[in-house]
PDB file of C-alpha atoms and ligand atoms in Angstrom:
ATOM      1  CA  MET A   1      31.348 -20.004  37.363  1.00 63.00           C
ATOM      2  CA  SER A   2      28.283 -18.191  38.605  1.00 72.00           C
ATOM      3  CA  ARG A   3      25.149 -20.223  38.889  1.00 94.00           C
ATOM      4  CA  GLU A   4      22.890 -17.191  38.950  1.00 98.00           C
ATOM      5  CA  LEU A   5      20.192 -17.275  36.329  1.00 98.00           C
ATOM      6  CA  VAL A   6      17.840 -14.384  35.605  1.00 98.00           C
ATOM      7  CA  ILE A   7      14.374 -15.906  35.050  1.00 99.00           C
ATOM      8  CA  ALA A   8      11.225 -14.288  33.774  1.00 99.00           C
ATOM      9  CA  ALA A   9       7.745 -15.582  34.590  1.00 99.00           C
ATOM     10  CA  ALA A  10       5.966 -14.529  31.399  1.00 99.00           C
ATOM     11  CA  GLN A  11       2.289 -14.479  32.383  1.00 99.00           C
ATOM     12  CA  LEU A  12      -0.385 -14.308  29.717  1.00 99.00           C
ATOM     13  CA  GLY A  13      -3.782 -12.705  29.958  1.00 99.00           C
ATOM     14  CA  PRO A  14      -6.756 -14.324  28.233  1.00 98.00           C
ATOM     15  CA  ILE A  15      -6.537 -15.742  24.714  1.00 98.00           C
ATOM     16  CA  ALA A  16      -9.814 -15.529  22.809  1.00 98.00           C
ATOM     17  CA  ARG A  17     -11.121 -18.567  20.894  1.00 98.00           C
ATOM     18  CA  SER A  18     -10.894 -16.524  17.734  1.00 98.00           C
ATOM     19  CA  GLU A  19      -7.271 -15.408  18.316  1.00 98.00           C
ATOM     20  CA  SER A  20      -4.794 -16.847  15.789  1.00 98.00           C
ATOM     21  CA  ARG A  21      -1.525 -18.557  16.756  1.00 98.00           C
ATOM     22  CA  GLU A  22       0.291 -15.745  14.927  1.00 98.00           C
ATOM     23  CA  THR A  23      -1.283 -13.057  17.135  1.00 98.00           C
ATOM     24  CA  VAL A  24      -0.501 -15.030  20.285  1.00 98.00           C
ATOM     25  CA  VAL A  25       3.111 -15.473  19.174  1.00 99.00           C
ATOM     26  CA  GLU A  26       3.343 -11.680  18.759  1.00 98.00           C
ATOM     27  CA  ARG A  27       2.261 -11.394  22.426  1.00 99.00           C
ATOM     28  CA  LEU A  28       4.889 -14.014  23.404  1.00 99.00           C
ATOM     29  CA  LEU A  29       7.505 -12.026  21.497  1.00 99.00           C
ATOM     30  CA  ALA A  30       6.540  -8.816  23.274  1.00 99.00           C
ATOM     31  CA  LEU A  31       7.035 -10.589  26.635  1.00 99.00           C
ATOM     32  CA  LEU A  32      10.301 -12.041  25.413  1.00 99.00           C
ATOM     33  CA  HIS A  33      11.559  -8.544  24.576  1.00 99.00           C
ATOM     34  CA  GLN A  34      10.432  -7.111  27.918  1.00 99.00           C
ATOM     35  CA  ALA A  35      12.200  -9.969  29.704  1.00 99.00           C
ATOM     36  CA  ASP A  36      15.358  -9.589  27.605  1.00 99.00           C
ATOM     37  CA  ALA A  37      15.462  -5.848  28.337  1.00 98.00           C
ATOM     38  CA  GLN A  38      15.580  -6.773  32.038  1.00 98.00           C
ATOM     39  CA  GLY A  39      18.411  -9.228  31.542  1.00 98.00           C
ATOM     40  CA  ALA A  40      16.409 -12.495  31.527  1.00 98.00           C
ATOM     41  CA  GLU A  41      18.164 -15.625  30.337  1.00 98.00           C
ATOM     42  CA  LEU A  42      15.128 -17.924  30.646  1.00 99.00           C
ATOM     43  CA  VAL A  43      11.487 -16.935  29.921  1.00 99.00           C
ATOM     44  CA  VAL A  44       8.735 -19.226  31.208  1.00 99.00           C
ATOM     45  CA  TYR A  45       5.358 -19.173  29.480  1.00 99.00           C
ATOM     46  CA  PRO A  46       2.148 -20.843  30.725  1.00 99.00           C
ATOM     47  CA  GLU A  47       0.345 -24.096  29.976  1.00 99.00           C
ATOM     48  CA  LEU A  48      -1.416 -24.235  26.553  1.00 99.00           C
ATOM     49  CA  ALA A  49       0.077 -20.879  25.749  1.00 99.00           C
ATOM     50  CA  LEU A  50      -0.842 -20.827  22.044  1.00 99.00           C
ATOM     51  CA  THR A  51      -4.620 -21.083  22.197  1.00 98.00           C
ATOM     52  CA  THR A  52      -7.599 -20.501  24.423  1.00 98.00           C
ATOM     53  CA  PHE A  53      -8.144 -23.120  27.160  1.00 98.00           C
ATOM     54  CA  PHE A  54     -10.379 -25.344  24.970  1.00 98.00           C
ATOM     55  CA  PRO A  55     -11.228 -28.039  27.593  1.00 98.00           C
ATOM     56  CA  ARG A  56     -13.905 -25.643  28.857  1.00 98.00           C
ATOM     57  CA  TRP A  57     -16.057 -26.712  25.890  1.00 98.00           C
ATOM     58  CA  SER A  58     -17.551 -30.079  24.954  1.00 98.00           C
ATOM     59  CA  LEU A  59     -16.389 -30.567  21.391  1.00 98.00           C
ATOM     60  CA  ASP A  60     -17.696 -33.592  19.504  1.00 97.00           C
ATOM     61  CA  ASP A  61     -15.879 -33.011  16.228  1.00 98.00           C
ATOM     62  CA  GLN A  62     -12.358 -34.484  16.595  1.00 98.00           C
ATOM     63  CA  ASN A  63     -11.096 -32.263  13.796  1.00 98.00           C
ATOM     64  CA  GLU A  64     -12.149 -29.258  15.781  1.00 98.00           C
ATOM     65  CA  VAL A  65     -10.407 -30.658  18.891  1.00 98.00           C
ATOM     66  CA  ASP A  66      -7.275 -31.350  16.877  1.00 98.00           C
ATOM     67  CA  SER A  67      -7.265 -27.780  15.590  1.00 98.00           C
ATOM     68  CA  PHE A  68      -6.060 -26.735  19.060  1.00 98.00           C
ATOM     69  CA  PHE A  69      -3.076 -29.096  18.866  1.00 99.00           C
ATOM     70  CA  GLU A  70       0.412 -28.694  17.317  1.00 98.00           C
ATOM     71  CA  ARG A  71       1.647 -31.508  15.087  1.00 98.00           C
ATOM     72  CA  GLU A  72       5.223 -30.247  15.213  1.00 98.00           C
ATOM     73  CA  MET A  73       7.276 -27.806  17.232  1.00 98.00           C
ATOM     74  CA  PRO A  74       8.542 -25.429  16.100  1.00 98.00           C
ATOM     75  CA  ASN A  75       6.021 -24.902  13.311  1.00 98.00           C
ATOM     76  CA  ALA A  76       5.240 -22.021  10.999  1.00 98.00           C
ATOM     77  CA  ALA A  77       3.403 -20.047  13.665  1.00 98.00           C
ATOM     78  CA  THR A  78       5.977 -20.528  16.458  1.00 98.00           C
ATOM     79  CA  ARG A  79       9.136 -20.306  14.344  1.00 98.00           C
ATOM     80  CA  PRO A  80       9.452 -16.477  14.929  1.00 98.00           C
ATOM     81  CA  LEU A  81       9.594 -17.099  18.687  1.00 98.00           C
ATOM     82  CA  PHE A  82      12.316 -19.757  18.339  1.00 98.00           C
ATOM     83  CA  ASP A  83      14.304 -17.543  15.917  1.00 98.00           C
ATOM     84  CA  GLU A  84      14.080 -14.387  18.016  1.00 98.00           C
ATOM     85  CA  ALA A  85      14.883 -16.161  21.295  1.00 99.00           C
ATOM     86  CA  LYS A  86      17.976 -17.760  19.681  1.00 98.00           C
ATOM     87  CA  LYS A  87      19.055 -14.381  18.275  1.00 98.00           C
ATOM     88  CA  LEU A  88      18.774 -12.788  21.712  1.00 98.00           C
ATOM     89  CA  ARG A  89      20.339 -15.901  23.314  1.00 98.00           C
ATOM     90  CA  VAL A  90      17.393 -16.198  25.700  1.00 98.00           C
ATOM     91  CA  GLY A  91      15.986 -19.634  26.502  1.00 99.00           C
ATOM     92  CA  PHE A  92      12.317 -20.320  27.111  1.00 99.00           C
ATOM     93  CA  SER A  93       9.777 -22.880  28.248  1.00 99.00           C
ATOM     94  CA  LEU A  94       6.463 -23.097  26.375  1.00 99.00           C
ATOM     95  CA  GLY A  95       3.273 -25.042  27.002  1.00 99.00           C
ATOM     96  CA  TYR A  96       1.126 -26.310  24.113  1.00 99.00           C
ATOM     97  CA  ALA A  97      -1.226 -29.112  23.127  1.00 99.00           C
ATOM     98  CA  GLU A  98       0.781 -31.783  21.327  1.00 99.00           C
ATOM     99  CA  LEU A  99      -0.558 -34.240  18.731  1.00 98.00           C
ATOM    100  CA  THR A 100       2.076 -36.852  17.940  1.00 98.00           C
ATOM    101  CA  SER A 101       2.594 -38.586  14.593  1.00 98.00           C
ATOM    102  CA  ASP A 102       1.019 -41.724  16.105  1.00 98.00           C
ATOM    103  CA  GLU A 103      -2.058 -39.742  17.200  1.00 98.00           C
ATOM    104  CA  HIS A 104      -1.399 -39.308  20.918  1.00 98.00           C
ATOM    105  CA  HIS A 105      -2.752 -36.146  22.558  1.00 99.00           C
ATOM    106  CA  TYR A 106      -0.681 -34.605  25.314  1.00 99.00           C
ATOM    107  CA  ASP A 107      -0.595 -31.406  27.362  1.00 99.00           C
ATOM    108  CA  THR A 108       3.070 -30.614  26.805  1.00 99.00           C
ATOM    109  CA  GLN A 109       5.768 -28.177  27.886  1.00 99.00           C
ATOM    110  CA  ILE A 110       9.201 -27.832  26.275  1.00 99.00           C
ATOM    111  CA  LEU A 111      12.449 -26.315  27.488  1.00 99.00           C
ATOM    112  CA  VAL A 112      14.474 -24.531  24.828  1.00 99.00           C
ATOM    113  CA  GLU A 113      18.126 -23.635  25.520  1.00 98.00           C
ATOM    114  CA  ARG A 114      19.674 -20.288  24.638  1.00 98.00           C
ATOM    115  CA  ASP A 115      21.124 -21.753  21.428  1.00 98.00           C
ATOM    116  CA  GLY A 116      17.661 -22.801  20.268  1.00 98.00           C
ATOM    117  CA  SER A 117      18.048 -26.501  20.979  1.00 98.00           C
ATOM    118  CA  VAL A 118      15.200 -28.355  22.725  1.00 98.00           C
ATOM    119  CA  ALA A 119      16.698 -29.402  26.051  1.00 98.00           C
ATOM    120  CA  GLY A 120      13.646 -31.200  27.441  1.00 98.00           C
ATOM    121  CA  LYS A 121      10.012 -32.097  26.867  1.00 98.00           C
ATOM    122  CA  PHE A 122       7.455 -32.813  29.623  1.00 99.00           C
ATOM    123  CA  ARG A 123       3.955 -34.225  29.136  1.00 99.00           C
ATOM    124  CA  LYS A 124       1.438 -33.528  31.855  1.00 99.00           C
ATOM    125  CA  VAL A 125       0.916 -36.503  34.207  1.00 99.00           C
ATOM    126  CA  HIS A 126      -2.050 -35.566  36.416  1.00 99.00           C
ATOM    127  CA  ILE A 127      -5.047 -34.937  34.157  1.00 99.00           C
ATOM    128  CA  PRO A 128      -7.844 -33.244  36.119  1.00 98.00           C
ATOM    129  CA  GLY A 129     -11.530 -32.648  35.393  1.00 98.00           C
ATOM    130  CA  HIS A 130     -13.925 -35.106  33.723  1.00 98.00           C
ATOM    131  CA  GLU A 131     -14.483 -37.159  30.546  1.00 98.00           C
ATOM    132  CA  LYS A 132     -18.100 -36.469  29.610  1.00 98.00           C
ATOM    133  CA  ASN A 133     -20.102 -33.297  29.201  1.00 98.00           C
ATOM    134  CA  GLU A 134     -21.714 -32.371  32.513  1.00 98.00           C
ATOM    135  CA  ALA A 135     -24.575 -29.991  31.748  1.00 98.00           C
ATOM    136  CA  TRP A 136     -25.009 -28.805  35.327  1.00 98.00           C
ATOM    137  CA  ARG A 137     -21.619 -27.025  35.175  1.00 98.00           C
ATOM    138  CA  LYS A 138     -21.307 -23.360  34.167  1.00 97.00           C
ATOM    139  CA  PHE A 139     -18.435 -24.484  31.963  1.00 98.00           C
ATOM    140  CA  GLN A 140     -16.723 -27.786  31.319  1.00 98.00           C
ATOM    141  CA  HIS A 141     -13.268 -29.014  32.342  1.00 98.00           C
ATOM    142  CA  LEU A 142     -12.813 -31.871  29.842  1.00 98.00           C
ATOM    143  CA  GLU A 143      -9.069 -32.356  30.067  1.00 98.00           C
ATOM    144  CA  ARG A 144      -9.694 -36.066  30.772  1.00 98.00           C
ATOM    145  CA  ARG A 145     -11.438 -36.363  27.379  1.00 98.00           C
ATOM    146  CA  TYR A 146      -8.855 -34.489  25.372  1.00 98.00           C
ATOM    147  CA  PHE A 147      -5.502 -35.507  26.937  1.00 99.00           C
ATOM    148  CA  GLU A 148      -3.712 -38.709  27.886  1.00 98.00           C
ATOM    149  CA  PRO A 149      -1.272 -38.728  30.818  1.00 98.00           C
ATOM    150  CA  GLY A 150       2.344 -38.349  29.711  1.00 98.00           C
ATOM    151  CA  PRO A 151       4.094 -41.741  29.620  1.00 98.00           C
ATOM    152  CA  GLU A 152       7.550 -40.461  30.648  1.00 98.00           C
ATOM    153  CA  GLY A 153       6.699 -39.195  34.152  1.00 98.00           C
ATOM    154  CA  PHE A 154       8.784 -36.558  35.799  1.00 98.00           C
ATOM    155  CA  GLN A 155      12.232 -36.247  34.261  1.00 98.00           C
ATOM    156  CA  VAL A 156      14.900 -33.612  34.778  1.00 99.00           C
ATOM    157  CA  TRP A 157      17.494 -32.257  32.373  1.00 98.00           C
ATOM    158  CA  ARG A 158      20.913 -30.624  32.712  1.00 98.00           C
ATOM    159  CA  ALA A 159      20.290 -27.187  31.236  1.00 98.00           C
ATOM    160  CA  PHE A 160      20.863 -23.516  32.016  1.00 98.00           C
ATOM    161  CA  GLY A 161      23.816 -24.481  34.241  1.00 97.00           C
ATOM    162  CA  GLY A 162      21.658 -26.524  36.573  1.00 98.00           C
ATOM    163  CA  ILE A 163      19.204 -29.414  36.824  1.00 98.00           C
ATOM    164  CA  VAL A 164      15.774 -28.421  35.486  1.00 99.00           C
ATOM    165  CA  GLY A 165      12.410 -30.178  35.596  1.00 99.00           C
ATOM    166  CA  MET A 166       8.927 -29.257  34.457  1.00 99.00           C
ATOM    167  CA  ALA A 167       5.343 -29.900  35.561  1.00 99.00           C
ATOM    168  CA  ILE A 168       1.985 -28.637  34.288  1.00 99.00           C
ATOM    169  CA  CYS A 169      -0.863 -27.063  36.239  1.00 98.00           C
ATOM    170  CA  ASN A 170      -2.632 -29.816  38.197  1.00 98.00           C
ATOM    171  CA  ASP A 171       0.734 -31.610  38.636  1.00 99.00           C
ATOM    172  CA  ARG A 172       1.735 -28.776  40.968  1.00 99.00           C
ATOM    173  CA  ARG A 173      -0.861 -29.772  43.594  1.00 99.00           C
ATOM    174  CA  TRP A 174       0.724 -33.199  44.165  1.00 99.00           C
ATOM    175  CA  PRO A 175       3.747 -33.525  46.459  1.00 98.00           C
ATOM    176  CA  GLU A 176       5.006 -36.552  44.515  1.00 98.00           C
ATOM    177  CA  THR A 177       5.568 -34.314  41.488  1.00 99.00           C
ATOM    178  CA  TYR A 178       8.266 -32.291  43.282  1.00 99.00           C
ATOM    179  CA  ARG A 179       9.710 -35.215  45.232  1.00 98.00           C
ATOM    180  CA  VAL A 180      10.257 -37.391  42.124  1.00 98.00           C
ATOM    181  CA  MET A 181      12.170 -34.494  40.594  1.00 99.00           C
ATOM    182  CA  GLY A 182      13.842 -33.656  43.944  1.00 99.00           C
ATOM    183  CA  LEU A 183      15.160 -37.230  43.975  1.00 98.00           C
ATOM    184  CA  GLN A 184      16.864 -36.468  40.684  1.00 99.00           C
ATOM    185  CA  GLY A 185      18.487 -33.363  42.094  1.00 98.00           C
ATOM    186  CA  ALA A 186      16.114 -30.771  40.575  1.00 99.00           C
ATOM    187  CA  GLU A 187      17.240 -27.209  41.206  1.00 99.00           C
ATOM    188  CA  LEU A 188      14.594 -25.484  39.105  1.00 99.00           C
ATOM    189  CA  ILE A 189      11.038 -26.612  38.341  1.00 99.00           C
ATOM    190  CA  LEU A 190       9.039 -24.742  35.721  1.00 99.00           C
ATOM    191  CA  ILE A 191       5.255 -24.926  35.891  1.00 99.00           C
ATOM    192  CA  GLY A 192       2.589 -23.412  33.602  1.00 99.00           C
ATOM    193  CA  TYR A 193      -1.051 -23.281  34.624  1.00 99.00           C
ATOM    194  CA  ASN A 194      -4.624 -22.454  33.670  1.00 98.00           C
ATOM    195  CA  THR A 195      -6.687 -22.477  36.878  1.00 98.00           C
ATOM    196  CA  PRO A 196     -10.356 -21.429  36.677  1.00 98.00           C
ATOM    197  CA  LEU A 197     -11.322 -19.577  39.853  1.00 98.00           C
ATOM    198  CA  HIS A 198     -14.672 -21.355  39.970  1.00 98.00           C
ATOM    199  CA  TYR A 199     -14.306 -25.006  41.039  1.00 98.00           C
ATOM    200  CA  ALA A 200     -17.712 -26.558  40.306  1.00 98.00           C
ATOM    201  CA  PRO A 201     -17.457 -29.724  42.498  1.00 98.00           C
ATOM    202  CA  ASP A 202     -16.853 -27.554  45.611  1.00 98.00           C
ATOM    203  CA  PRO A 203     -17.249 -23.782  45.122  1.00 98.00           C
ATOM    204  CA  SER A 204     -16.154 -23.175  48.742  1.00 98.00           C
ATOM    205  CA  GLN A 205     -12.637 -23.616  47.321  1.00 98.00           C
ATOM    206  CA  ASN A 206     -13.035 -20.692  44.881  1.00 98.00           C
ATOM    207  CA  VAL A 207     -11.911 -18.064  47.346  1.00 98.00           C
ATOM    208  CA  LEU A 208      -8.861 -20.155  48.236  1.00 98.00           C
ATOM    209  CA  GLN A 209      -7.490 -20.628  44.702  1.00 98.00           C
ATOM    210  CA  GLY A 210      -4.714 -18.068  45.110  1.00 98.00           C
ATOM    211  CA  PHE A 211      -3.763 -19.442  48.521  1.00 98.00           C
ATOM    212  CA  HIS A 212      -3.678 -23.066  47.326  1.00 99.00           C
ATOM    213  CA  ASN A 213      -1.622 -22.107  44.264  1.00 99.00           C
ATOM    214  CA  HIS A 214       1.154 -20.567  46.330  1.00 99.00           C
ATOM    215  CA  LEU A 215       0.804 -23.095  49.160  1.00 99.00           C
ATOM    216  CA  VAL A 216       1.650 -26.086  46.988  1.00 99.00           C
ATOM    217  CA  MET A 217       4.432 -24.454  45.010  1.00 99.00           C
ATOM    218  CA  GLN A 218       6.089 -22.887  48.054  1.00 99.00           C
ATOM    219  CA  ALA A 219       5.913 -26.247  49.886  1.00 99.00           C
ATOM    220  CA  GLY A 220       7.329 -28.076  46.847  1.00 99.00           C
ATOM    221  CA  ALA A 221      10.211 -25.608  46.592  1.00 99.00           C
ATOM    222  CA  TYR A 222      11.128 -25.705  50.277  1.00 99.00           C
ATOM    223  CA  GLN A 223      10.697 -29.463  50.849  1.00 99.00           C
ATOM    224  CA  ASN A 224      12.996 -30.244  47.896  1.00 99.00           C
ATOM    225  CA  GLY A 225      15.406 -27.303  48.078  1.00 98.00           C
ATOM    226  CA  THR A 226      14.558 -26.120  44.560  1.00 99.00           C
ATOM    227  CA  TRP A 227      13.490 -22.989  42.742  1.00 99.00           C
ATOM    228  CA  VAL A 228       9.956 -23.129  41.387  1.00 99.00           C
ATOM    229  CA  VAL A 229       8.546 -20.859  38.706  1.00 99.00           C
ATOM    230  CA  GLY A 230       4.745 -20.917  38.367  1.00 99.00           C
ATOM    231  CA  VAL A 231       3.240 -19.086  35.396  1.00 99.00           C
ATOM    232  CA  ALA A 232      -0.439 -18.439  34.719  1.00 99.00           C
ATOM    233  CA  LYS A 233      -2.704 -17.768  31.848  1.00 98.00           C
ATOM    234  CA  GLY A 234      -4.984 -15.586  33.934  1.00 98.00           C
ATOM    235  CA  GLY A 235      -7.857 -13.203  33.631  1.00 98.00           C
ATOM    236  CA  CYS A 236     -11.325 -13.590  32.167  1.00 98.00           C
ATOM    237  CA  GLU A 237     -11.015 -15.858  29.115  1.00 98.00           C
ATOM    238  CA  GLU A 238     -14.214 -16.538  27.138  1.00 98.00           C
ATOM    239  CA  GLY A 239     -16.275 -15.706  30.237  1.00 98.00           C
ATOM    240  CA  VAL A 240     -14.264 -17.870  32.659  1.00 98.00           C
ATOM    241  CA  ASP A 241     -12.170 -16.117  35.320  1.00 98.00           C
ATOM    242  CA  SER A 242      -8.744 -17.722  35.822  1.00 98.00           C
ATOM    243  CA  LEU A 243      -6.134 -17.274  38.493  1.00 99.00           C
ATOM    244  CA  ALA A 244      -3.124 -15.093  37.738  1.00 98.00           C
ATOM    245  CA  GLN A 245      -0.522 -14.557  40.561  1.00 98.00           C
ATOM    246  CA  SER A 246       2.411 -16.034  38.654  1.00 99.00           C
ATOM    247  CA  ALA A 247       5.357 -16.384  41.032  1.00 99.00           C
ATOM    248  CA  ILE A 248       9.024 -17.160  41.305  1.00 99.00           C
ATOM    249  CA  ILE A 249       9.754 -19.093  44.529  1.00 99.00           C
ATOM    250  CA  ALA A 250      13.137 -19.595  46.151  1.00 98.00           C
ATOM    251  CA  PRO A 251      14.342 -22.918  47.768  1.00 98.00           C
ATOM    252  CA  SER A 252      13.503 -21.250  51.089  1.00 98.00           C
ATOM    253  CA  GLY A 253       9.841 -21.321  50.017  1.00 98.00           C
ATOM    254  CA  GLN A 254       9.720 -17.548  49.807  1.00 98.00           C
ATOM    255  CA  ILE A 255       8.084 -15.811  46.864  1.00 99.00           C
ATOM    256  CA  VAL A 256      10.781 -13.477  45.424  1.00 99.00           C
ATOM    257  CA  ALA A 257       8.806 -12.098  42.439  1.00 99.00           C
ATOM    258  CA  GLN A 258       5.129 -12.072  41.562  1.00 99.00           C
ATOM    259  CA  CYS A 259       2.934 -10.692  38.753  1.00 98.00           C
ATOM    260  CA  ARG A 260       0.573  -7.971  39.905  1.00 98.00           C
ATOM    261  CA  SER A 261      -1.939  -7.999  37.035  1.00 98.00           C
ATOM    262  CA  GLU A 262      -4.161 -10.557  35.378  1.00 98.00           C
ATOM    263  CA  GLY A 263      -2.770  -9.757  31.968  1.00 98.00           C
ATOM    264  CA  ASP A 264       0.393 -10.121  29.896  1.00 99.00           C
ATOM    265  CA  GLU A 265       3.199  -9.310  32.313  1.00 99.00           C
ATOM    266  CA  VAL A 266       6.715 -10.411  33.232  1.00 98.00           C
ATOM    267  CA  ALA A 267       7.979 -10.910  36.766  1.00 99.00           C
ATOM    268  CA  ILE A 268      11.751 -11.214  36.993  1.00 98.00           C
ATOM    269  CA  ALA A 269      14.111 -12.659  39.563  1.00 98.00           C
ATOM    270  CA  ARG A 270      17.829 -13.386  39.753  1.00 98.00           C
ATOM    271  CA  CYS A 271      17.912 -17.011  40.894  1.00 98.00           C
ATOM    272  CA  ASP A 272      21.052 -18.384  42.479  1.00 98.00           C
ATOM    273  CA  LEU A 273      20.928 -22.124  41.792  1.00 98.00           C
ATOM    274  CA  ASP A 274      23.582 -22.649  44.470  1.00 98.00           C
ATOM    275  CA  MET A 275      21.005 -21.571  47.047  1.00 98.00           C
ATOM    276  CA  CYS A 276      19.477 -25.036  46.638  1.00 98.00           C
ATOM    277  CA  LYS A 277      22.464 -26.524  48.450  1.00 98.00           C
ATOM    278  CA  SER A 278      21.490 -24.747  51.664  1.00 97.00           C
ATOM    279  CA  TYR A 279      18.406 -26.912  51.871  1.00 98.00           C
ATOM    280  CA  LYS A 280      19.501 -30.034  50.035  1.00 98.00           C
ATOM    281  CA  SER A 281      22.513 -30.464  52.344  1.00 98.00           C
ATOM    282  CA  THR A 282      20.801 -29.639  55.667  1.00 98.00           C
ATOM    283  CA  LEU A 283      17.178 -30.231  56.647  1.00 98.00           C
ATOM    284  CA  PHE A 284      16.360 -31.918  53.361  1.00 98.00           C
ATOM    285  CA  ASP A 285      19.537 -34.001  53.011  1.00 98.00           C
ATOM    286  CA  PHE A 286      17.619 -36.877  51.441  1.00 98.00           C
ATOM    287  CA  GLU A 287      20.393 -39.423  51.676  1.00 98.00           C
ATOM    288  CA  ARG A 288      20.807 -38.813  55.398  1.00 98.00           C
ATOM    289  CA  TYR A 289      17.288 -38.263  56.569  1.00 98.00           C
ATOM    290  CA  ARG A 290      14.691 -39.841  54.229  1.00 98.00           C
ATOM    291  CA  MET A 291      13.068 -43.067  55.405  1.00 98.00           C
ATOM    292  CA  PRO A 292      11.852 -44.655  52.126  1.00 98.00           C
ATOM    293  CA  GLU A 293      11.261 -48.001  53.841  1.00 98.00           C
ATOM    294  CA  TYR A 294       8.185 -46.348  55.367  1.00 98.00           C
ATOM    295  CA  TYR A 295       6.936 -44.778  52.159  1.00 98.00           C
ATOM    296  CA  GLN A 296       5.924 -47.927  50.245  1.00 98.00           C
ATOM    297  CA  ARG A 297       2.250 -47.050  50.157  1.00 98.00           C
ATOM    298  CA  ILE A 298       3.041 -44.021  48.039  1.00 97.00           C
ATOM    299  CA  THR A 299       3.816 -46.201  45.030  1.00 97.00           C
ATOM    300  CA  GLU A 300       1.950 -49.368  45.916  1.00 98.00           C
ATOM    301  CA  GLN A 301      -1.576 -47.934  46.225  1.00 98.00           C
ATOM    302  CA  ARG A 302      -3.555 -45.210  44.544  1.00 98.00           C
ATOM    303  CA  GLY A 303      -6.457 -44.363  46.842  1.00 98.00           C
ATOM    304  CA  ALA A 304      -6.575 -44.230  50.620  1.00 98.00           C
ATOM    305  CA  VAL A 305      -7.128 -47.567  52.443  1.00 98.00           C
ATOM    306  CA  GLU A 306      -8.788 -46.927  55.765  1.00 98.00           C
ATOM    307  CA  PRO A 307      -8.371 -49.256  58.741  1.00 98.00           C
ATOM    308  CA  ASP A 308     -11.185 -51.762  59.483  1.00 96.00           C
TER     309      ASP A 308
HETATM  310  N1  LIG B 401      -5.216 -26.910  33.800  1.00 59.50           N
HETATM  311  C1  LIG B 401      -5.406 -27.512  34.978  1.00 59.50           C
HETATM  312  O1  LIG B 401      -4.820 -28.557  35.234  1.00 59.50           O
HETATM  313  N2  LIG B 401      -6.251 -26.916  35.822  1.00 59.50           N
HETATM  314  C2  LIG B 401      -6.595 -27.494  37.076  1.00 59.50           C
HETATM  315  C3  LIG B 401      -8.020 -27.195  37.367  1.00 59.50           C
HETATM  316  C4  LIG B 401      -8.547 -28.110  38.373  1.00 59.50           C
HETATM  317  S1  LIG B 401     -10.264 -28.145  38.401  1.00 59.50           S
HETATM  318  C5  LIG B 401     -10.717 -29.255  37.242  1.00 59.50           C
HETATM  319  C6  LIG B 401      -5.739 -27.067  38.251  1.00 59.50           C
HETATM  320  O2  LIG B 401      -5.383 -27.939  39.023  1.00 59.50           O
HETATM  321  O3  LIG B 401      -5.485 -25.854  38.414  1.00 59.50           O
END
C-alpha cells in the first residue's frame, strides 16, 4: 500500500477582530476546495484559525476573553467545515482557542481523519510572551495570561497511514518538541503559527523571522527523519505584521512547497511517508546512535547552569 499522502498547507491571511466565525469558516472552506481540487487528502490550517490573534490586546473582561474561545468542537460555526471535509473525504488539522468544561484555557490543534473522526488533539506546551500589560510595547503578546500549557505534552497518533504529531507556533522553536515526537516514531508533524514580525524584547531579530522559522522546522524534520508542515496566519492583522512563508518540509530538511503570498493560499506537496525511513534507519537511527545517558540535563533542569 502506498504511503504517499497529498498534503495542503492552508495558509490564512489576516482575520479582523470584527470578523465572525462564520465568515472565517467560509474562507477555510474555500481553501479546502482549492486543496481538494489539487488532490489533497489532508489540509493543515494555522494556529487560532477561527479568530483574530487576540493576545495582542490586554483584555480585562474575562467574558470578552472567553468570547475568543470554543466550548465545543465541532460547534455550530465549524460544523460546515467538518461536514464538507467528510463529504470530500479530506482530513484536516485546525487550530483554535479551547475552553474546557472545567474552565481550562488552551491553545489547541485537532487532527480530523477523512471520515470526520477526531484522530488527535494537541494543546500547546510552550507558551511565549508575558502575563501583564506592558505599556512600552507597540502591541501586547499576552499568551501567558490567556493560556495554560497543555498537560498532555507531545503525543503522536496513528492516522493518515502514518504516525502523526502536532505542535503549535512557539513549540516549533524548541528541539525537544520534535525529539519527543521523534522518539515515538513521528513521520509527520503539523504546526500552525502566528508570528508577529516585530519582536519587542529584541527588534534585531525582526529581519530574521523568516530565516528562524524555516531554520527550526527544517532542522526538526531532518534530525528526526520526519515530514513537517508549518502553516501561518500571516499578513497585516489589526495593524500587526505577521510572518507568512508556510512550508512543507521533507525528512531531508528540504522545503518542497511554500506559500508565496501573505494571504489565503494553499501550498501542496505529495509526501511519501516511507521517505522517513531513509533518515530514521541511517544517520538518525536512534536505537543505534543516541546516547541518552549523556542527555540527563535536558529533563532534570530548566535553565542553564554555568560552571563556577
Ligand atoms: N503564537 C506564538 O507562539 N508566537 C510566538 C511569538 C513569539 S514572541 C512573543 C512565536 O514563537 O512565533
